[in-house]
PDB file of N, CA and C in Angstrom:
ATOM      1  N   UNK A   1     -32.758-133.832 109.449  1.00  0.00           N
ATOM      2  CA  UNK A   1     -33.622-132.928 108.729  1.00  0.00           C
ATOM      3  C   UNK A   1     -34.145-132.179 109.840  1.00  0.00           C
ATOM      4  N   UNK A   2     -35.441-132.522 109.541  1.00  0.00           N
ATOM      5  CA  UNK A   2     -36.554-131.965 110.429  1.00  0.00           C
ATOM      6  C   UNK A   2     -35.391-131.292 111.576  1.00  0.00           C
ATOM      7  N   UNK A   3     -34.335-131.908 112.953  1.00  0.00           N
ATOM      8  CA  UNK A   3     -33.895-130.861 113.097  1.00  0.00           C
ATOM      9  C   UNK A   3     -33.659-128.694 112.265  1.00  0.00           C
ATOM     10  N   UNK A   4     -32.634-129.134 111.721  1.00  0.00           N
ATOM     11  CA  UNK A   4     -32.033-128.073 110.908  1.00  0.00           C
ATOM     12  C   UNK A   4     -33.716-127.114 110.384  1.00  0.00           C
ATOM     13  N   UNK A   5     -33.765-127.400 110.118  1.00  0.00           N
ATOM     14  CA  UNK A   5     -35.987-126.961 109.411  1.00  0.00           C
ATOM     15  C   UNK A   5     -36.039-126.758 111.125  1.00  0.00           C
ATOM     16  N   UNK A   6     -36.267-127.135 111.867  1.00  0.00           N
ATOM     17  CA  UNK A   6     -36.556-126.499 113.039  1.00  0.00           C
ATOM     18  C   UNK A   6     -35.784-125.510 113.749  1.00  0.00           C
ATOM     19  N   UNK A   7     -34.345-125.472 114.029  1.00  0.00           N
ATOM     20  CA  UNK A   7     -33.398-124.085 113.669  1.00  0.00           C
ATOM     21  C   UNK A   7     -33.729-122.758 113.141  1.00  0.00           C
ATOM     22  N   UNK A   8     -33.637-123.568 111.624  1.00  0.00           N
ATOM     23  CA  UNK A   8     -34.153-122.058 110.665  1.00  0.00           C
ATOM     24  C   UNK A   8     -34.948-121.531 111.111  1.00  0.00           C
ATOM     25  N   UNK A   9     -36.144-122.250 111.477  1.00  0.00           N
ATOM     26  CA  UNK A   9     -37.183-121.850 111.516  1.00  0.00           C
ATOM     27  C   UNK A   9     -37.241-120.811 113.573  1.00  0.00           C
ATOM     28  N   UNK A  10     -36.114-121.532 114.008  1.00  0.00           N
ATOM     29  CA  UNK A  10     -36.176-121.057 114.998  1.00  0.00           C
ATOM     30  C   UNK A  10     -35.587-119.256 115.482  1.00  0.00           C
ATOM     31  N   UNK A  11     -34.602-120.008 114.238  1.00  0.00           N
ATOM     32  CA  UNK A  11     -33.691-118.532 113.921  1.00  0.00           C
ATOM     33  C   UNK A  11     -34.548-117.633 113.544  1.00  0.00           C
ATOM     34  N   UNK A  12     -35.533-117.803 112.619  1.00  0.00           N
ATOM     35  CA  UNK A  12     -35.931-116.535 111.806  1.00  0.00           C
ATOM     36  C   UNK A  12     -36.870-115.762 112.933  1.00  0.00           C
ATOM     37  N   UNK A  13     -37.206-116.640 113.831  1.00  0.00           N
ATOM     38  CA  UNK A  13     -38.809-116.765 114.696  1.00  0.00           C
ATOM     39  C   UNK A  13     -37.906-115.541 115.583  1.00  0.00           C
ATOM     40  N   UNK A  14     -36.961-115.471 115.662  1.00  0.00           N
ATOM     41  CA  UNK A  14     -35.489-113.925 116.648  1.00  0.00           C
ATOM     42  C   UNK A  14     -35.756-113.330 116.236  1.00  0.00           C
ATOM     43  N   UNK A  15     -34.918-113.292 114.979  1.00  0.00           N
ATOM     44  CA  UNK A  15     -34.363-112.670 113.865  1.00  0.00           C
ATOM     45  C   UNK A  15     -35.462-111.606 114.305  1.00  0.00           C
ATOM     46  N   UNK A  16     -37.648-111.674 114.090  1.00  0.00           N
ATOM     47  CA  UNK A  16     -37.987-111.264 113.836  1.00  0.00           C
ATOM     48  C   UNK A  16     -38.917-110.669 114.972  1.00  0.00           C
ATOM     49  N   UNK A  17     -38.961-111.088 115.864  1.00  0.00           N
ATOM     50  CA  UNK A  17     -39.232-110.993 117.457  1.00  0.00           C
ATOM     51  C   UNK A  17     -38.699-110.201 117.611  1.00  0.00           C
ATOM     52  N   UNK A  18     -36.904-110.310 118.027  1.00  0.00           N
ATOM     53  CA  UNK A  18     -35.603-109.328 119.089  1.00  0.00           C
ATOM     54  C   UNK A  18     -36.625-107.776 118.164  1.00  0.00           C
ATOM     55  N   UNK A  19     -35.871-107.449 117.639  1.00  0.00           N
ATOM     56  CA  UNK A  19     -35.869-105.989 117.261  1.00  0.00           C
ATOM     57  C   UNK A  19     -37.928-105.128 117.868  1.00  0.00           C
ATOM     58  N   UNK A  20     -38.682-106.454 117.417  1.00  0.00           N
ATOM     59  CA  UNK A  20     -39.903-106.395 117.772  1.00  0.00           C
ATOM     60  C   UNK A  20     -39.776-105.697 119.862  1.00  0.00           C
ATOM     61  N   UNK A  21     -39.037-105.866 120.271  1.00  0.00           N
ATOM     62  CA  UNK A  21     -39.242-106.491 121.301  1.00  0.00           C
ATOM     63  C   UNK A  21     -39.045-106.027 122.653  1.00  0.00           C
ATOM     64  N   UNK A  22     -38.111-105.223 121.882  1.00  0.00           N
ATOM     65  CA  UNK A  22     -36.197-104.492 122.600  1.00  0.00           C
ATOM     66  C   UNK A  22     -36.617-102.748 122.974  1.00  0.00           C
ATOM     67  N   UNK A  23     -37.914-102.227 122.668  1.00  0.00           N
ATOM     68  CA  UNK A  23     -37.626-101.450 123.151  1.00  0.00           C
ATOM     69  C   UNK A  23     -37.898-101.584 124.146  1.00  0.00           C
ATOM     70  N   UNK A  24     -37.327-100.443 125.201  1.00  0.00           N
ATOM     71  CA  UNK A  24     -37.220-100.225 126.276  1.00  0.00           C
ATOM     72  C   UNK A  24     -38.510 -99.005 127.417  1.00  0.00           C
ATOM     73  N   UNK A  25     -38.092 -99.046 128.405  1.00  0.00           N
ATOM     74  CA  UNK A  25     -39.397 -98.092 129.169  1.00  0.00           C
ATOM     75  C   UNK A  25     -38.432 -96.092 128.522  1.00  0.00           C
ATOM     76  N   UNK A  26     -37.082 -95.949 128.106  1.00  0.00           N
ATOM     77  CA  UNK A  26     -37.588 -94.761 127.756  1.00  0.00           C
ATOM     78  C   UNK A  26     -38.205 -94.825 126.766  1.00  0.00           C
ATOM     79  N   UNK A  27     -37.730 -95.075 125.350  1.00  0.00           N
ATOM     80  CA  UNK A  27     -38.204 -95.153 124.056  1.00  0.00           C
ATOM     81  C   UNK A  27     -39.251 -95.520 124.762  1.00  0.00           C
ATOM     82  N   UNK A  28     -40.346 -95.795 125.011  1.00  0.00           N
ATOM     83  CA  UNK A  28     -41.892 -96.357 125.065  1.00  0.00           C
ATOM     84  C   UNK A  28     -42.213 -94.905 125.757  1.00  0.00           C
ATOM     85  N   UNK A  29     -41.460 -94.126 126.287  1.00  0.00           N
ATOM     86  CA  UNK A  29     -42.116 -92.787 127.158  1.00  0.00           C
ATOM     87  C   UNK A  29     -42.254 -91.227 126.434  1.00  0.00           C
ATOM     88  N   UNK A  30     -41.565 -91.492 124.764  1.00  0.00           N
ATOM     89  CA  UNK A  30     -41.208 -90.595 124.533  1.00  0.00           C
ATOM     90  C   UNK A  30     -42.653 -90.062 122.706  1.00  0.00           C
ATOM     91  N   UNK A  31     -42.782 -88.979 122.481  1.00  0.00           N
ATOM     92  CA  UNK A  31     -43.455 -88.706 122.410  1.00  0.00           C
ATOM     93  C   UNK A  31     -43.057 -88.372 120.548  1.00  0.00           C
ATOM     94  N   UNK A  32     -43.747 -88.545 119.647  1.00  0.00           N
ATOM     95  CA  UNK A  32     -43.744 -88.661 117.869  1.00  0.00           C
ATOM     96  C   UNK A  32     -44.072 -87.754 117.572  1.00  0.00           C
ATOM     97  N   UNK A  33     -43.602 -87.627 116.294  1.00  0.00           N
ATOM     98  CA  UNK A  33     -44.094 -87.441 114.873  1.00  0.00           C
ATOM     99  C   UNK A  33     -45.000 -88.776 114.222  1.00  0.00           C
ATOM    100  N   UNK A  34     -46.903 -87.589 114.098  1.00  0.00           N
ATOM    101  CA  UNK A  34     -46.805 -88.572 113.496  1.00  0.00           C
ATOM    102  C   UNK A  34     -47.604 -89.055 111.783  1.00  0.00           C
ATOM    103  N   UNK A  35     -47.615 -87.516 111.793  1.00  0.00           N
ATOM    104  CA  UNK A  35     -47.986 -87.123 110.721  1.00  0.00           C
ATOM    105  C   UNK A  35     -48.567 -85.123 110.772  1.00  0.00           C
ATOM    106  N   UNK A  36     -48.860 -84.651 109.137  1.00  0.00           N
ATOM    107  CA  UNK A  36     -47.892 -83.589 109.372  1.00  0.00           C
ATOM    108  C   UNK A  36     -50.277 -83.165 108.597  1.00  0.00           C
ATOM    109  N   UNK A  37     -50.763 -81.344 108.900  1.00  0.00           N
ATOM    110  CA  UNK A  37     -52.278 -81.542 108.984  1.00  0.00           C
ATOM    111  C   UNK A  37     -52.465 -80.282 108.197  1.00  0.00           C
ATOM    112  N   UNK A  38     -53.235 -79.994 108.013  1.00  0.00           N
ATOM    113  CA  UNK A  38     -53.467 -77.826 107.797  1.00  0.00           C
ATOM    114  C   UNK A  38     -55.285 -77.848 108.481  1.00  0.00           C
ATOM    115  N   UNK A  39     -55.084 -78.403 109.297  1.00  0.00           N
ATOM    116  CA  UNK A  39     -56.314 -77.582 109.819  1.00  0.00           C
ATOM    117  C   UNK A  39     -55.601 -78.699 111.472  1.00  0.00           C
ATOM    118  N   UNK A  40     -56.373 -77.944 112.353  1.00  0.00           N
ATOM    119  CA  UNK A  40     -56.344 -78.164 113.808  1.00  0.00           C
ATOM    120  C   UNK A  40     -57.333 -79.279 114.051  1.00  0.00           C
ATOM    121  N   UNK A  41     -58.622 -78.988 112.837  1.00  0.00           N
ATOM    122  CA  UNK A  41     -59.016 -80.184 113.509  1.00  0.00           C
ATOM    123  C   UNK A  41     -59.278 -81.853 112.730  1.00  0.00           C
ATOM    124  N   UNK A  42     -58.424 -81.257 111.151  1.00  0.00           N
ATOM    125  CA  UNK A  42     -57.760 -82.640 110.653  1.00  0.00           C
ATOM    126  C   UNK A  42     -57.332 -83.829 111.792  1.00  0.00           C
ATOM    127  N   UNK A  43     -55.806 -82.954 112.655  1.00  0.00           N
ATOM    128  CA  UNK A  43     -55.060 -83.448 113.288  1.00  0.00           C
ATOM    129  C   UNK A  43     -56.436 -83.626 114.607  1.00  0.00           C
ATOM    130  N   UNK A  44     -56.299 -82.628 114.727  1.00  0.00           N
ATOM    131  CA  UNK A  44     -57.468 -83.997 116.188  1.00  0.00           C
ATOM    132  C   UNK A  44     -58.278 -85.083 116.153  1.00  0.00           C
ATOM    133  N   UNK A  45     -58.801 -84.962 114.576  1.00  0.00           N
ATOM    134  CA  UNK A  45     -59.232 -85.937 114.312  1.00  0.00           C
ATOM    135  C   UNK A  45     -58.658 -87.402 114.550  1.00  0.00           C
ATOM    136  N   UNK A  46     -57.270 -87.198 113.450  1.00  0.00           N
ATOM    137  CA  UNK A  46     -55.808 -88.923 112.658  1.00  0.00           C
ATOM    138  C   UNK A  46     -55.897 -88.054 113.871  1.00  0.00           C
ATOM    139  N   UNK A  47     -55.595 -87.898 115.673  1.00  0.00           N
ATOM    140  CA  UNK A  47     -55.006 -88.393 116.663  1.00  0.00           C
ATOM    141  C   UNK A  47     -56.530 -88.886 117.611  1.00  0.00           C
ATOM    142  N   UNK A  48     -57.214 -88.925 117.252  1.00  0.00           N
ATOM    143  CA  UNK A  48     -58.204 -89.950 117.844  1.00  0.00           C
ATOM    144  C   UNK A  48     -58.332 -91.566 117.155  1.00  0.00           C
ATOM    145  N   UNK A  49     -58.691 -90.822 115.658  1.00  0.00           N
ATOM    146  CA  UNK A  49     -58.764 -92.094 115.301  1.00  0.00           C
ATOM    147  C   UNK A  49     -57.650 -93.420 115.444  1.00  0.00           C
ATOM    148  N   UNK A  50     -56.510 -92.632 115.193  1.00  0.00           N
ATOM    149  CA  UNK A  50     -55.366 -93.345 115.365  1.00  0.00           C
ATOM    150  C   UNK A  50     -54.660 -94.516 116.824  1.00  0.00           C
ATOM    151  N   UNK A  51     -56.149 -94.046 117.606  1.00  0.00           N
ATOM    152  CA  UNK A  51     -55.926 -93.890 119.372  1.00  0.00           C
ATOM    153  C   UNK A  51     -55.177 -95.499 119.373  1.00  0.00           C
ATOM    154  N   UNK A  52     -56.588 -96.796 119.429  1.00  0.00           N
ATOM    155  CA  UNK A  52     -56.311 -98.110 119.062  1.00  0.00           C
ATOM    156  C   UNK A  52     -54.182 -97.830 118.741  1.00  0.00           C
ATOM    157  N   UNK A  53     -53.911 -97.432 117.372  1.00  0.00           N
ATOM    158  CA  UNK A  53     -51.986 -97.628 118.086  1.00  0.00           C
ATOM    159  C   UNK A  53     -51.469 -97.239 118.539  1.00  0.00           C
ATOM    160  N   UNK A  54     -51.365 -95.794 118.960  1.00  0.00           N
ATOM    161  CA  UNK A  54     -50.498 -94.982 120.288  1.00  0.00           C
ATOM    162  C   UNK A  54     -50.867 -95.660 121.038  1.00  0.00           C
ATOM    163  N   UNK A  55     -52.297 -94.984 121.958  1.00  0.00           N
ATOM    164  CA  UNK A  55     -53.021 -95.448 122.639  1.00  0.00           C
ATOM    165  C   UNK A  55     -53.798 -93.758 123.076  1.00  0.00           C
ATOM    166  N   UNK A  56     -54.699 -92.907 123.708  1.00  0.00           N
ATOM    167  CA  UNK A  56     -55.280 -91.880 123.681  1.00  0.00           C
ATOM    168  C   UNK A  56     -54.544 -90.390 124.114  1.00  0.00           C
ATOM    169  N   UNK A  57     -52.672 -90.223 123.909  1.00  0.00           N
ATOM    170  CA  UNK A  57     -52.357 -89.683 124.219  1.00  0.00           C
ATOM    171  C   UNK A  57     -51.889 -88.717 123.063  1.00  0.00           C
ATOM    172  N   UNK A  58     -51.897 -88.180 122.349  1.00  0.00           N
ATOM    173  CA  UNK A  58     -51.910 -87.258 121.816  1.00  0.00           C
ATOM    174  C   UNK A  58     -52.242 -85.418 121.819  1.00  0.00           C
ATOM    175  N   UNK A  59     -50.910 -84.963 120.878  1.00  0.00           N
ATOM    176  CA  UNK A  59     -50.663 -83.627 120.875  1.00  0.00           C
ATOM    177  C   UNK A  59     -51.352 -82.743 119.111  1.00  0.00           C
ATOM    178  N   UNK A  60     -51.342 -82.204 118.979  1.00  0.00           N
ATOM    179  CA  UNK A  60     -51.990 -81.268 118.187  1.00  0.00           C
ATOM    180  C   UNK A  60     -51.213 -80.131 118.087  1.00  0.00           C
ATOM    181  N   UNK A  61     -49.286 -79.934 117.026  1.00  0.00           N
ATOM    182  CA  UNK A  61     -48.821 -78.611 118.171  1.00  0.00           C
ATOM    183  C   UNK A  61     -48.880 -77.365 116.534  1.00  0.00           C
ATOM    184  N   UNK A  62     -49.576 -76.491 116.449  1.00  0.00           N
ATOM    185  CA  UNK A  62     -49.427 -75.892 114.657  1.00  0.00           C
ATOM    186  C   UNK A  62     -47.647 -74.889 115.056  1.00  0.00           C
ATOM    187  N   UNK A  63     -47.303 -75.596 114.509  1.00  0.00           N
ATOM    188  CA  UNK A  63     -45.547 -75.471 113.670  1.00  0.00           C
ATOM    189  C   UNK A  63     -45.322 -74.069 112.745  1.00  0.00           C
ATOM    190  N   UNK A  64     -46.625 -73.697 112.723  1.00  0.00           N
ATOM    191  CA  UNK A  64     -46.027 -72.082 111.833  1.00  0.00           C
ATOM    192  C   UNK A  64     -46.977 -72.348 110.134  1.00  0.00           C
ATOM    193  N   UNK A  65     -46.466 -71.536 109.524  1.00  0.00           N
ATOM    194  CA  UNK A  65     -47.293 -71.970 107.726  1.00  0.00           C
ATOM    195  C   UNK A  65     -46.453 -71.744 106.970  1.00  0.00           C
ATOM    196  N   UNK A  66     -46.398 -72.086 105.991  1.00  0.00           N
ATOM    197  CA  UNK A  66     -45.122 -73.239 105.240  1.00  0.00           C
ATOM    198  C   UNK A  66     -46.658 -72.122 103.009  1.00  0.00           C
ATOM    199  N   UNK A  67     -45.931 -71.136 102.475  1.00  0.00           N
ATOM    200  CA  UNK A  67     -46.492 -70.787 101.429  1.00  0.00           C
ATOM    201  C   UNK A  67     -47.326 -71.152 101.742  1.00  0.00           C
ATOM    202  N   UNK A  68     -47.829 -69.786 102.920  1.00  0.00           N
ATOM    203  CA  UNK A  68     -49.832 -69.179 102.995  1.00  0.00           C
ATOM    204  C   UNK A  68     -50.617 -69.807 103.523  1.00  0.00           C
ATOM    205  N   UNK A  69     -49.734 -71.685 103.765  1.00  0.00           N
ATOM    206  CA  UNK A  69     -50.873 -72.842 104.630  1.00  0.00           C
ATOM    207  C   UNK A  69     -50.525 -73.117 106.520  1.00  0.00           C
ATOM    208  N   UNK A  70     -50.853 -73.007 106.663  1.00  0.00           N
ATOM    209  CA  UNK A  70     -50.650 -73.831 107.898  1.00  0.00           C
ATOM    210  C   UNK A  70     -50.434 -75.100 108.025  1.00  0.00           C
ATOM    211  N   UNK A  71     -49.604 -74.875 109.500  1.00  0.00           N
ATOM    212  CA  UNK A  71     -49.494 -76.952 109.791  1.00  0.00           C
ATOM    213  C   UNK A  71     -49.338 -76.614 111.284  1.00  0.00           C
ATOM    214  N   UNK A  72     -50.142 -78.141 110.962  1.00  0.00           N
ATOM    215  CA  UNK A  72     -50.218 -79.182 112.405  1.00  0.00           C
ATOM    216  C   UNK A  72     -49.177 -80.485 112.639  1.00  0.00           C
ATOM    217  N   UNK A  73     -48.960 -80.432 113.443  1.00  0.00           N
ATOM    218  CA  UNK A  73     -48.147 -81.379 113.518  1.00  0.00           C
ATOM    219  C   UNK A  73     -48.734 -82.594 115.260  1.00  0.00           C
ATOM    220  N   UNK A  74     -48.781 -83.417 114.430  1.00  0.00           N
ATOM    221  CA  UNK A  74     -49.929 -85.322 115.491  1.00  0.00           C
ATOM    222  C   UNK A  74     -48.894 -85.463 115.738  1.00  0.00           C
ATOM    223  N   UNK A  75     -48.488 -85.242 117.215  1.00  0.00           N
ATOM    224  CA  UNK A  75     -47.565 -86.128 118.010  1.00  0.00           C
ATOM    225  C   UNK A  75     -47.830 -87.389 119.007  1.00  0.00           C
ATOM    226  N   UNK A  76     -47.359 -88.401 118.930  1.00  0.00           N
ATOM    227  CA  UNK A  76     -48.751 -88.804 119.907  1.00  0.00           C
ATOM    228  C   UNK A  76     -47.448 -90.128 120.087  1.00  0.00           C
ATOM    229  N   UNK A  77     -48.051 -90.425 121.828  1.00  0.00           N
ATOM    230  CA  UNK A  77     -47.295 -91.203 122.681  1.00  0.00           C
ATOM    231  C   UNK A  77     -47.034 -92.410 122.753  1.00  0.00           C
TER     232      UNK A  77
END
C-alpha cells in the first residue's frame, strides 16, 4: 500500500515538473507580449514592476491607434 502511494505521488510530481522544466534555450530567448497599455509611461511602469518575473529586459512598442486611443505593447524577454 505504501509503495502504491509513493508511486502515485511520484507520478503526480513528474506530471507537474515535466512541463515546467521543458523550456529549451530557444524558447527561453524569445520575446513575448505581456500586456497592452494606453500610455508609454504606464507600459514602462508595468515593465519595471514585472522585472522580478521576466528579468530586466522589456520594451514598450507603439502599436498604433484603435478607436482614437493609442496602444502600447509590453514585450518581455
